[in-house]
XYZ file of C-alpha atoms in Angstrom:
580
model
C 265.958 103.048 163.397
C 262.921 103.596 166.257
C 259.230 103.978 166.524
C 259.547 108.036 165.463
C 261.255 107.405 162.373
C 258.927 104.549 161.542
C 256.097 107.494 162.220
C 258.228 109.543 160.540
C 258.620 107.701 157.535
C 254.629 106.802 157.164
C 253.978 110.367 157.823
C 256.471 111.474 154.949
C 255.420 108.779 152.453
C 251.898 110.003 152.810
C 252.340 113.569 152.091
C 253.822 112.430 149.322
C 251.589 110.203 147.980
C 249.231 112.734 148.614
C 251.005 115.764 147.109
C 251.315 113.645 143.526
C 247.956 113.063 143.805
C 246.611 116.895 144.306
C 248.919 118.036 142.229
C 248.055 115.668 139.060
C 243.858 116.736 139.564
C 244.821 119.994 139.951
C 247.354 119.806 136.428
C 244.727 117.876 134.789
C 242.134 120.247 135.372
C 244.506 122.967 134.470
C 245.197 121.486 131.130
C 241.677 120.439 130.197
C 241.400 122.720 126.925
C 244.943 121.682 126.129
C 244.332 118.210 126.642
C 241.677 117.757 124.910
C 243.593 119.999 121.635
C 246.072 117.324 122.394
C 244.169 113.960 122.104
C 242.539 116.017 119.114
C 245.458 115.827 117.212
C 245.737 111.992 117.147
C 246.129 110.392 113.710
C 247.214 106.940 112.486
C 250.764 108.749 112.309
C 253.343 107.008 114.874
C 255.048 109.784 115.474
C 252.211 111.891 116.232
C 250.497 109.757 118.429
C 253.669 109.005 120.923
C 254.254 112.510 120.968
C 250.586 113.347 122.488
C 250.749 110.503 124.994
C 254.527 111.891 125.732
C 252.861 115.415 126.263
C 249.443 114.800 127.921
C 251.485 112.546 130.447
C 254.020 115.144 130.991
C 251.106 117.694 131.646
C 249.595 115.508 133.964
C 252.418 113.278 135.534
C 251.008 110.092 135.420
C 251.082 107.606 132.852
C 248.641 105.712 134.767
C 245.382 107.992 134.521
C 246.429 108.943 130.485
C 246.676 105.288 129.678
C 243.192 104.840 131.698
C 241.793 108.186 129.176
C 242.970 106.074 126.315
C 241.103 102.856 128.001
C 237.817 105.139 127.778
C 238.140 106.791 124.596
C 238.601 103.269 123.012
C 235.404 102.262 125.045
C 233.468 104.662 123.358
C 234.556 104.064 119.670
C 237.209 107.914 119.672
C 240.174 105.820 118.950
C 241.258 102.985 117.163
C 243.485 100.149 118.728
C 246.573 101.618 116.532
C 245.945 105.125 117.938
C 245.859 103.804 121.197
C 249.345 101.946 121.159
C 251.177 104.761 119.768
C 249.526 107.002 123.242
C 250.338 104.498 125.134
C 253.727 104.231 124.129
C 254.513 108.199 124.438
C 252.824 108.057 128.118
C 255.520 105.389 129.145
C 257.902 107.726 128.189
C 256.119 110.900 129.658
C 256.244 109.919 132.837
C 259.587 109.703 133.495
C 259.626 113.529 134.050
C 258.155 112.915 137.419
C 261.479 111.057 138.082
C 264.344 114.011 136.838
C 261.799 116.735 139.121
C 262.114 114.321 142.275
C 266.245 113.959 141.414
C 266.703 118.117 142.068
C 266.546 117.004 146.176
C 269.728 115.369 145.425
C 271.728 118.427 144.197
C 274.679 119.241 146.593
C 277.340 122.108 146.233
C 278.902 125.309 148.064
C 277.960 127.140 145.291
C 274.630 129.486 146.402
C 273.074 129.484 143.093
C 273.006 125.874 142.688
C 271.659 125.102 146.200
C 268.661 127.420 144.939
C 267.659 124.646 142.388
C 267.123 122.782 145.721
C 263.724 121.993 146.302
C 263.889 122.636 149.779
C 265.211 126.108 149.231
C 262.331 127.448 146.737
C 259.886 124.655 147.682
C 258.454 127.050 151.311
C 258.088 129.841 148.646
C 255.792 127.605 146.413
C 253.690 126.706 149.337
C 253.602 130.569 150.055
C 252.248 131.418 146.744
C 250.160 128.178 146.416
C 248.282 128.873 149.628
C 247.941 132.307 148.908
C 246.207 131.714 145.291
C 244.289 129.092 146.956
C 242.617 130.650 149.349
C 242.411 134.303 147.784
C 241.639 133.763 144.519
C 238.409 133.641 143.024
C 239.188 132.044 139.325
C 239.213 128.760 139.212
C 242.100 128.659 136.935
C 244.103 130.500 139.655
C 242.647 128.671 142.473
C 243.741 124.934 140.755
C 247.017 126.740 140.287
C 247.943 127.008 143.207
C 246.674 123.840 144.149
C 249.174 122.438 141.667
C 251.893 124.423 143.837
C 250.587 123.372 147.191
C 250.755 119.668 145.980
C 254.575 119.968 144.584
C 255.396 121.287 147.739
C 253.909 118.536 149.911
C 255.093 116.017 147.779
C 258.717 117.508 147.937
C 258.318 118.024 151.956
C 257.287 114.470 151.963
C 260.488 113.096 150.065
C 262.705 115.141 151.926
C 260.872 113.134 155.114
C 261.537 109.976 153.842
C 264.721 110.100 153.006
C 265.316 111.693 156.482
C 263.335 108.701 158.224
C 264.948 105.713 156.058
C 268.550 107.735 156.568
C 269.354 105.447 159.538
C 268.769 102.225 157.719
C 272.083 102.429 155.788
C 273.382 100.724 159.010
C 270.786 97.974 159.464
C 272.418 94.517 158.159
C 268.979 93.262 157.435
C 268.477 96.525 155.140
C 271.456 96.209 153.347
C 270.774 92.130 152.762
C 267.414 93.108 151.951
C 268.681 94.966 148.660
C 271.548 92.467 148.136
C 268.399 89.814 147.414
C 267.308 92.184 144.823
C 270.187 91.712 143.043
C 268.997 88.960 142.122
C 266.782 90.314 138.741
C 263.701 88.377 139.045
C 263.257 89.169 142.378
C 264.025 92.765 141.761
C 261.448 92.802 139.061
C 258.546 91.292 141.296
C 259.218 93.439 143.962
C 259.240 96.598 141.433
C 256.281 95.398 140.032
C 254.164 94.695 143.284
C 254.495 97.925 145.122
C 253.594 99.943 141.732
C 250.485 97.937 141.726
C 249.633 98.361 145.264
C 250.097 102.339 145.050
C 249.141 102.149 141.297
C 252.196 104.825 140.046
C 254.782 104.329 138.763
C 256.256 108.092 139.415
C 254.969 107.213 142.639
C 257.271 103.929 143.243
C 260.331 105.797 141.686
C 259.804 108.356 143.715
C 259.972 105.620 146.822
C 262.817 104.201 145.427
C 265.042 107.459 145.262
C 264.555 108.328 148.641
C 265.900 104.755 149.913
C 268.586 105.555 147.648
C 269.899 108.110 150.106
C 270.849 105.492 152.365
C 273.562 104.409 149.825
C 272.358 100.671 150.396
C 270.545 100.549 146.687
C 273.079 99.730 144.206
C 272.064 100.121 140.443
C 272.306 96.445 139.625
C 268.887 96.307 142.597
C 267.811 99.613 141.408
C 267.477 98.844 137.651
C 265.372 95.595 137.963
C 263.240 97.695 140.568
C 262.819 99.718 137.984
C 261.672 97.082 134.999
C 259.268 95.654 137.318
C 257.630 98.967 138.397
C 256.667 99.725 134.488
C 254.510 96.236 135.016
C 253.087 96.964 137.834
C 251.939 100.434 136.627
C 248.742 98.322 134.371
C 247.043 97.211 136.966
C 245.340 100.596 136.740
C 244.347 100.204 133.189
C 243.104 96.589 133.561
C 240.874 97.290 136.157
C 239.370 100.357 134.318
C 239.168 97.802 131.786
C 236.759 95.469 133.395
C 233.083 95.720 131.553
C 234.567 97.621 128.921
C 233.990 96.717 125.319
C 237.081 94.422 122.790
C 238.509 97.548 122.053
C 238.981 99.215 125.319
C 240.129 95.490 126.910
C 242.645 95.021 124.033
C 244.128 99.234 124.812
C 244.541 97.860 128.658
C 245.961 94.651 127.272
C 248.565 96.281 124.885
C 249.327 98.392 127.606
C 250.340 95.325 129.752
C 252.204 93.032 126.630
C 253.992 96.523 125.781
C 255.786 96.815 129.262
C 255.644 92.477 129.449
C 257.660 92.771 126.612
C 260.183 95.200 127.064
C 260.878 94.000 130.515
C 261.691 90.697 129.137
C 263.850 91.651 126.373
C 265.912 94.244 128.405
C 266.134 92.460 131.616
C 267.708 89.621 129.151
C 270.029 91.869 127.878
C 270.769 93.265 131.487
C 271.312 89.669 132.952
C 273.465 88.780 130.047
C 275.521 91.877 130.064
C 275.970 91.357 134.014
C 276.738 88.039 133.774
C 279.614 88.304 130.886
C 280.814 91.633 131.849
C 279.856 92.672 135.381
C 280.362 96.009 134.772
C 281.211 98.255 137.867
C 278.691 100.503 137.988
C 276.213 97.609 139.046
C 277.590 97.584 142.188
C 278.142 101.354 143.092
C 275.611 103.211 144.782
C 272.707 104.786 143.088
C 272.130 108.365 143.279
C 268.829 109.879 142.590
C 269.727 111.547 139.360
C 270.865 108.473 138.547
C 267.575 106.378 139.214
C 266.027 108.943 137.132
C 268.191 108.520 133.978
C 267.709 104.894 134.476
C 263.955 105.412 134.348
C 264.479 107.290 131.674
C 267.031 104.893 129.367
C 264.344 101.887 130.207
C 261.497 103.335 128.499
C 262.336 104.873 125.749
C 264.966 101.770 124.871
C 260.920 100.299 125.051
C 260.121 102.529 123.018
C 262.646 102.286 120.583
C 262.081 98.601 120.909
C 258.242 98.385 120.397
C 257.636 101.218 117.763
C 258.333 99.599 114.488
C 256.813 96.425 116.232
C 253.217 98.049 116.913
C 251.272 96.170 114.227
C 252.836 92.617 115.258
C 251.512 94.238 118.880
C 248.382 95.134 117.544
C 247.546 91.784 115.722
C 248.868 90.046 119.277
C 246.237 91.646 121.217
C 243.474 90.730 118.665
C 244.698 87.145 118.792
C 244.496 87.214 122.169
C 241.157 88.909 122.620
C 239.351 87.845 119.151
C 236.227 89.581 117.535
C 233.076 87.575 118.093
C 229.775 87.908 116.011
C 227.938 89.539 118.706
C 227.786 93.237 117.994
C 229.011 95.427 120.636
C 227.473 99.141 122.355
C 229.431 101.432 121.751
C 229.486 103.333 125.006
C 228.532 107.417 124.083
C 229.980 108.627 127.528
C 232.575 106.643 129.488
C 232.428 107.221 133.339
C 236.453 106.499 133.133
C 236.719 110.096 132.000
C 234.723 111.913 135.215
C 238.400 111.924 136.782
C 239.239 114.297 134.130
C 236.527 116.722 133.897
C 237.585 118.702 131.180
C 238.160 115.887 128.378
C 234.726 114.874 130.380
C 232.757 117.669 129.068
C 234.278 118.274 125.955
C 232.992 114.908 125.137
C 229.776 116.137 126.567
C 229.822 118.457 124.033
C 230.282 116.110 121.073
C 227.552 113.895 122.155
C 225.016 117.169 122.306
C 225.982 118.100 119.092
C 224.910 114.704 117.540
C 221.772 114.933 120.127
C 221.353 118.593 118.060
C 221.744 117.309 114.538
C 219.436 114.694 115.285
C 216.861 116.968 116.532
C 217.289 119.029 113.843
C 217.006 116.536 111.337
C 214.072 114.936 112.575
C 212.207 118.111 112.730
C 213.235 119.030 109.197
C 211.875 115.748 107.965
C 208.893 116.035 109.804
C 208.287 119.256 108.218
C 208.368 118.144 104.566
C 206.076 114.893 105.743
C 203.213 117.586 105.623
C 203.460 117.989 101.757
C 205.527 114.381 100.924
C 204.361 112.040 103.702
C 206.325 108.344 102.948
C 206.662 105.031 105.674
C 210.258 105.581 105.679
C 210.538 109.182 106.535
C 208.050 108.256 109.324
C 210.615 105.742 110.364
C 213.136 107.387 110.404
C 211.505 110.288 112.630
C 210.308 108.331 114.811
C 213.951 106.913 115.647
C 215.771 110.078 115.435
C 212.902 110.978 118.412
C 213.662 107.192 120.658
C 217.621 108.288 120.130
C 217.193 111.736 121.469
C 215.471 110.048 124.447
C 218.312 108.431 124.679
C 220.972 110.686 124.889
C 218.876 113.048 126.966
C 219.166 110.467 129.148
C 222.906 109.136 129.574
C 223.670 112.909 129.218
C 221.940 114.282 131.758
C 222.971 111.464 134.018
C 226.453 111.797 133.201
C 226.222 115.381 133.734
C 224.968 114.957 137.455
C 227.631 112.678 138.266
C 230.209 115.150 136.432
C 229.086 117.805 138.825
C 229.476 116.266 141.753
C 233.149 116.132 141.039
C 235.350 118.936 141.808
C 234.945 121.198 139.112
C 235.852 124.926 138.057
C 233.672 127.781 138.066
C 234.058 127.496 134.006
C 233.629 123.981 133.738
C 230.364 123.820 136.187
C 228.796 126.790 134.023
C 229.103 124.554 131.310
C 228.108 121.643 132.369
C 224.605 123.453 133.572
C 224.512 124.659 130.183
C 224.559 121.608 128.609
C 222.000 120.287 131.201
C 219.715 123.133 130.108
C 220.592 122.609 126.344
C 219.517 118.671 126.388
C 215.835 119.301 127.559
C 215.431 122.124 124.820
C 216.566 119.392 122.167
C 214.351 116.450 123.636
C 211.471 118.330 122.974
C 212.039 119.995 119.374
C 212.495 116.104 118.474
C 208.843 115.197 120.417
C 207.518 118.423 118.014
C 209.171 116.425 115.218
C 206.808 113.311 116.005
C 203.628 115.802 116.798
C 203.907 117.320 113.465
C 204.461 113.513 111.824
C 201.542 112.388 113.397
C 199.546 115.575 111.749
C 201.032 114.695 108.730
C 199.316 110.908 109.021
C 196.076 112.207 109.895
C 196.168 114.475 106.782
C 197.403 110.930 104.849
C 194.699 108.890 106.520
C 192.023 111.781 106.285
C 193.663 112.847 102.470
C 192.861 116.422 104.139
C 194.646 118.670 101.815
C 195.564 122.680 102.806
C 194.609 125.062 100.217
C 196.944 127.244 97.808
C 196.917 130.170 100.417
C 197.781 128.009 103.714
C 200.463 126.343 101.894
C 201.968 129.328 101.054
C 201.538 130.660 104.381
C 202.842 127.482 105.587
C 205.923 127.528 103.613
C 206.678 131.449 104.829
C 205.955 129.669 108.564
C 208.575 126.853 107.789
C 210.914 128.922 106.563
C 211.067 131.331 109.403
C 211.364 128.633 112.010
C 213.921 126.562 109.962
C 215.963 130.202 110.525
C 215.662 130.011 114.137
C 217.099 126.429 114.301
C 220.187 127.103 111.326
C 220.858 129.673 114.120
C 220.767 128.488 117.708
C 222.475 125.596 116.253
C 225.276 128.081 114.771
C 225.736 129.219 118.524
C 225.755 125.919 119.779
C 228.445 124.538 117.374
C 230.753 127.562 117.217
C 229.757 130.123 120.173
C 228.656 132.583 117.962
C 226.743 135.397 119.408
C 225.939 137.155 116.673
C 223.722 134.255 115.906
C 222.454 133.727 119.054
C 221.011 137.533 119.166
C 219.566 137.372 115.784
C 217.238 134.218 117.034
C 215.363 135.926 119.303
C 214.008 138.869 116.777
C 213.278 135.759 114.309
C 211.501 133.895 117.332
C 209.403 137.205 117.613
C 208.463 137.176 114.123
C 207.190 133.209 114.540
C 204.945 134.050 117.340
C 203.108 137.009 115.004
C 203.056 134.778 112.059
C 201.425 132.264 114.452
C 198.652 134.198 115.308
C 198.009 136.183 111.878
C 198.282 132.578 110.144
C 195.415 131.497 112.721
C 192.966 134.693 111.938
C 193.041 133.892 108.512
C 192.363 130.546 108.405
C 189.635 131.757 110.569
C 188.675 134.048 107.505
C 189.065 131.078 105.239
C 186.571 128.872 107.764
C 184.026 131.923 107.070
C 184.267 131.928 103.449
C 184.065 127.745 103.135
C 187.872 127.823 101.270
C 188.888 124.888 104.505
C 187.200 122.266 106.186
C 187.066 122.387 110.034
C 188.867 119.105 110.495
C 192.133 120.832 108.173
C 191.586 123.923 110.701
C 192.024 121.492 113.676
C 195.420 120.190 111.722
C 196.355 123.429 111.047
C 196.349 124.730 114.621
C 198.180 121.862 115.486
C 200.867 122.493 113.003
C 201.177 126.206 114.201
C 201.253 125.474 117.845
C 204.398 122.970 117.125
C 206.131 124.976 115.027
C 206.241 128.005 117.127
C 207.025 125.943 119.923
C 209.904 124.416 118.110
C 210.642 128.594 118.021
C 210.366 128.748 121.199
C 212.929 126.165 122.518
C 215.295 127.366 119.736
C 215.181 130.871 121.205
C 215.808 129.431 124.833
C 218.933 127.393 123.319
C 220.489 130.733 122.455
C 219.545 132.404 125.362
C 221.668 129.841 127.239
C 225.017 130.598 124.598
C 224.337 134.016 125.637
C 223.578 133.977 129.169
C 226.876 131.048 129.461
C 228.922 133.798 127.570
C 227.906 137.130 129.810
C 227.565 134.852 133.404
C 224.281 135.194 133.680
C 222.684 132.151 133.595
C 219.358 133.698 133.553
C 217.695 132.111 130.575
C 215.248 135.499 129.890
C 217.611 137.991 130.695
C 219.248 138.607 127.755
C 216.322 138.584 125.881
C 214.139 140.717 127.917
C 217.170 143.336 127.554
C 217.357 142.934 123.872
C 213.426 143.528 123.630
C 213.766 146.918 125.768
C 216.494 148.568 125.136
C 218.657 147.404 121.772
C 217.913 149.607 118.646
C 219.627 147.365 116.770
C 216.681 144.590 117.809
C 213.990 146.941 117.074
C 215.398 147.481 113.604
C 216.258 143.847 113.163
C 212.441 142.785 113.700
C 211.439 145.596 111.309
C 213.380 144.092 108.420
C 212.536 140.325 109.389
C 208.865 141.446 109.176
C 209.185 142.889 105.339
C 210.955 139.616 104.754
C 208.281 137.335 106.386
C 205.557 139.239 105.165
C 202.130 137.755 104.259
């Protein structure tokens, strides 16, 4: 072996360290939606949580970054510990597909329609059609397809360069005493377990170790130890994400770790005994790359097999091990360990602005029946529903830059500018909440009371602007446009009851039926109220203008206003029903 196939061999391992890696974003921002239906389904059910782990690792071929999903959805209080160990358990065994895809390189035969299963045969046509979706396309569904294509091809041009480059080493002495020492178990295991957690995959290291295998130096009794100690080293990932995580998301990295510990220890046991009594054959025969895959395969799902009915005496380990304390623990809203997947990112963007909504919403509902019941702890509580949607204005739009500055689709940055939009809209129907509480005091402190008319005008008021927020929220929470287009006519009507609500308590002023200082509350109350109207209306603007591309927060609007019968007629009716 010379220089050039040392080149030859760095150049070939980093294409295909590469290609996995471009090829898992790209599948993980393929899959978003049906990742995120996925982790959805997750119950307390065994069998349902190893399957999802199983299936989102499959989707994205790497146990690595699902087990590091888990890691942050335990950090923010989405899964329990239980949930967590059945994913992880599925994504051990998930990830062995990587393993069988690698193994086609290996096929050999005369016949023409099995050397087409070859990846070096269909693999150029791949590339074609990756490159060609890449660069034409303009969907960013097609565009991270055929990223997904470009990076199976490199990865596949990359093992077919290492095995090429390490081909001569089958005649090196040192090489071939280099894999008799990993015959030796323990050693095996160490050295499985170091390079996994140097390149942090374990697909990654398999992949490694099938193209040595084409030298015909790696024997199964090296291989399968190799093997063990790779599913070890693949935690490192998860126990770094780990680090300034809460109990929870420490004790998902940690059964992680004492999941593949254990395993390794009981099967390498079994291995060492079964070697040492039997020495089967097949230890010391050559191992193929199909082979190395089915061995990758056997180990973790014997783990599997092995750990299932064992994850509560896993799950009370790891709470031994890492024990509650008194001090009470933040839960963490929106966990920076999910930016690398940008989908599950924003869909839990999403759940966070629909508490930051309900909050809103319920602090300006509160607010609004402080006017005519004012209490201390409805004043309380307004005033905190107001500090926490401060709050998550904050982490959210702060998470949201940082989202965006990742590569995302043309869908997935549309939304994300929605929801940056959305957030300020929210913020301040929660500071109207506090305005109209503070009215409410003065009229307390002051014991100004509204006559029988403005309360009755003021209840026609409320109820018109309580319509505009039942629906913008209903387009919020379900994308439904028929709501959003019926709060703009509503948000009309607020505006005209504003100012006919004004001229007659103008009248009323005239006439002595209200004091000036109940006139300065009431124009206070009106103001808020159709300003609470206002950010309602610009809420479903955004649903709409998200829906149609637009992104112009008036457009719709504007064309609703000019040229829609069906508006027209909808303000006629909403004025018979919010007559005064």
């Amino acid at each position: 072996m010379n220089i050039f196939s040392i080149l030859s061999l760095i150049g070939g391992l980093s294409l295909f360290l590469f290609g996995m890696s471009i090829m898992g974003q790209a599948l993980e921002r393929r899959a978003g939606s049906r990742l995120k239906m996925l982790l959805g389904k997750l119950t307390t059910n065994r069998i349902t949580g190893l399957a999802t782990g199983l299936g989102v690792t499959a989707v994205i071929q790497s146990s690595s970054a699902t087990t590091v999903m888990v890691v942050g959805f335990s950090n923010s209080g989405l899964m329990s510990l239980r949930q967590a160990i059945n994913v992880i358990m599925g994504a051990n065994v998930g990830t062995t597909v990587t393993a069988w895809i690698l193994s086609l390189s290996g096929i050999s035969s005369d016949s023409i329609f099995v050397k087409l299963l070859k990846p070096s045969s269909f693999t150029p046509i791949l590339a074609l059609i990756g490159i060609i979706l890449y660069m034409f396309a303009k969907e960013s569904t097609k565009k991270d397809t055929g990223m997904i294509l470009l990076g199976f091809a490199t990865l596949m041009f990359g093992m077919e360069s290492m095995s090429g480059a390490v081909s001569g080493l089958k005649d090196l002495p040192e090489f071939q005493n280099l894999f008799l020492a990993f015959t030796n178990p323990v050693l095996g295991v160490l050295a499985g377990a170091i390079l996994t957690a140097i390149i942090q995959s374990s697909s990654a290291s398999v992949g490694i170790l099938q193209a040595l295998s084409s030298t015909g130096a790696v024997t199964y009794g090296a291989a399968i130890p190799i093997i063990m100690g790779q599913n070890i080293g693949t935690c490192v990932t998860a126990i770094i994400s780990s680090i300034g995580a809460n109990k929870n998301a420490k004790r998902a990295a940690l059964v992680h770790l004492s999941f593949n510990v254990i395993g390794t220890a009981v099967w390498l046991t079994v291995f060492c005994i079964v070697k040492a009594v039997a020495m089967p054959q097949i230890l010391g025969e050559s191992a193929s790359l199909t082979g190395i895959a089915m061995c990758h395969s056997m180990f973790n799902i014997l783990c599997t097999l092995l750990m299932l009915p064992l994850a509560g005496l896993l799950e009370k380990l790891v709470i031994k091990l890492i024990p509650d304390t008194d001090a009470v623990e933040h839960v963490v809203e929106l966990d920076e360990r999910l930016l690398n997947s940008p989908g599950l990112a924003l869909a839990r963007c999403g759940e966070v602005l629909d508490s930051m909504a309900k909050t809103a919403m319920s602090a300006i509902k509160e607010s609004i029946g402080a006017i005519s019941e004012y209490d201390e702890d409805k004043a309380r509580r307004i005033r905190e529903a107001e500090d926490e949607t401060d709050h998550l204005e904050d982490i959210l739009g702060t998470y949201l830059v940082k989202l965006t500055s990742t590569q995302l689709g043309v869908e997935e940055s549309a939304k994300a500018t929605k929801y940056m939009k959305l957030i300020g809209d929210y913020e301040r129907i929660a500071d109207h909440a506090v305005n109209l509480l503070e009215s409410a005091e003065e009229m307390q402190n002051k014991k100004i009371v509204f006559s029988d008319a403005a309360k009755k005008e003021y209840d026609i008021m409320v109820r018109a602007v309580e319509g505009t927020l039942d629906l913008s929220y209903a387009a919020l929470r379900d994308s439904d446009m028929n709501s959003a287009r019926k709060t703009e006519p509503l948000e009309q009507i607020v505006d005209e009851l504003k100012e006919a609500l004004r001229t007659r308590h103008i009248l009323r002023l005239q006439k002595g039926e209200c004091s000036v200082e109940a006139g300065f509350v009431w124009s206070d109350l009106l103001t808020d109220l159709e300003r609470v109207a206002d950010h309602c209306s610009n809420i479903s603007g955004c649903i709409l203008d998200t829906a149609e591309n637009t992104m112009n927060i008036h457009q719709n609007q504007r064309l609703l206003r000019n040229s829609e019968a069906e508006y027209l007629q909808e303000l006629e009716e909403l004025r018979v029903e919010y007559s005064i």
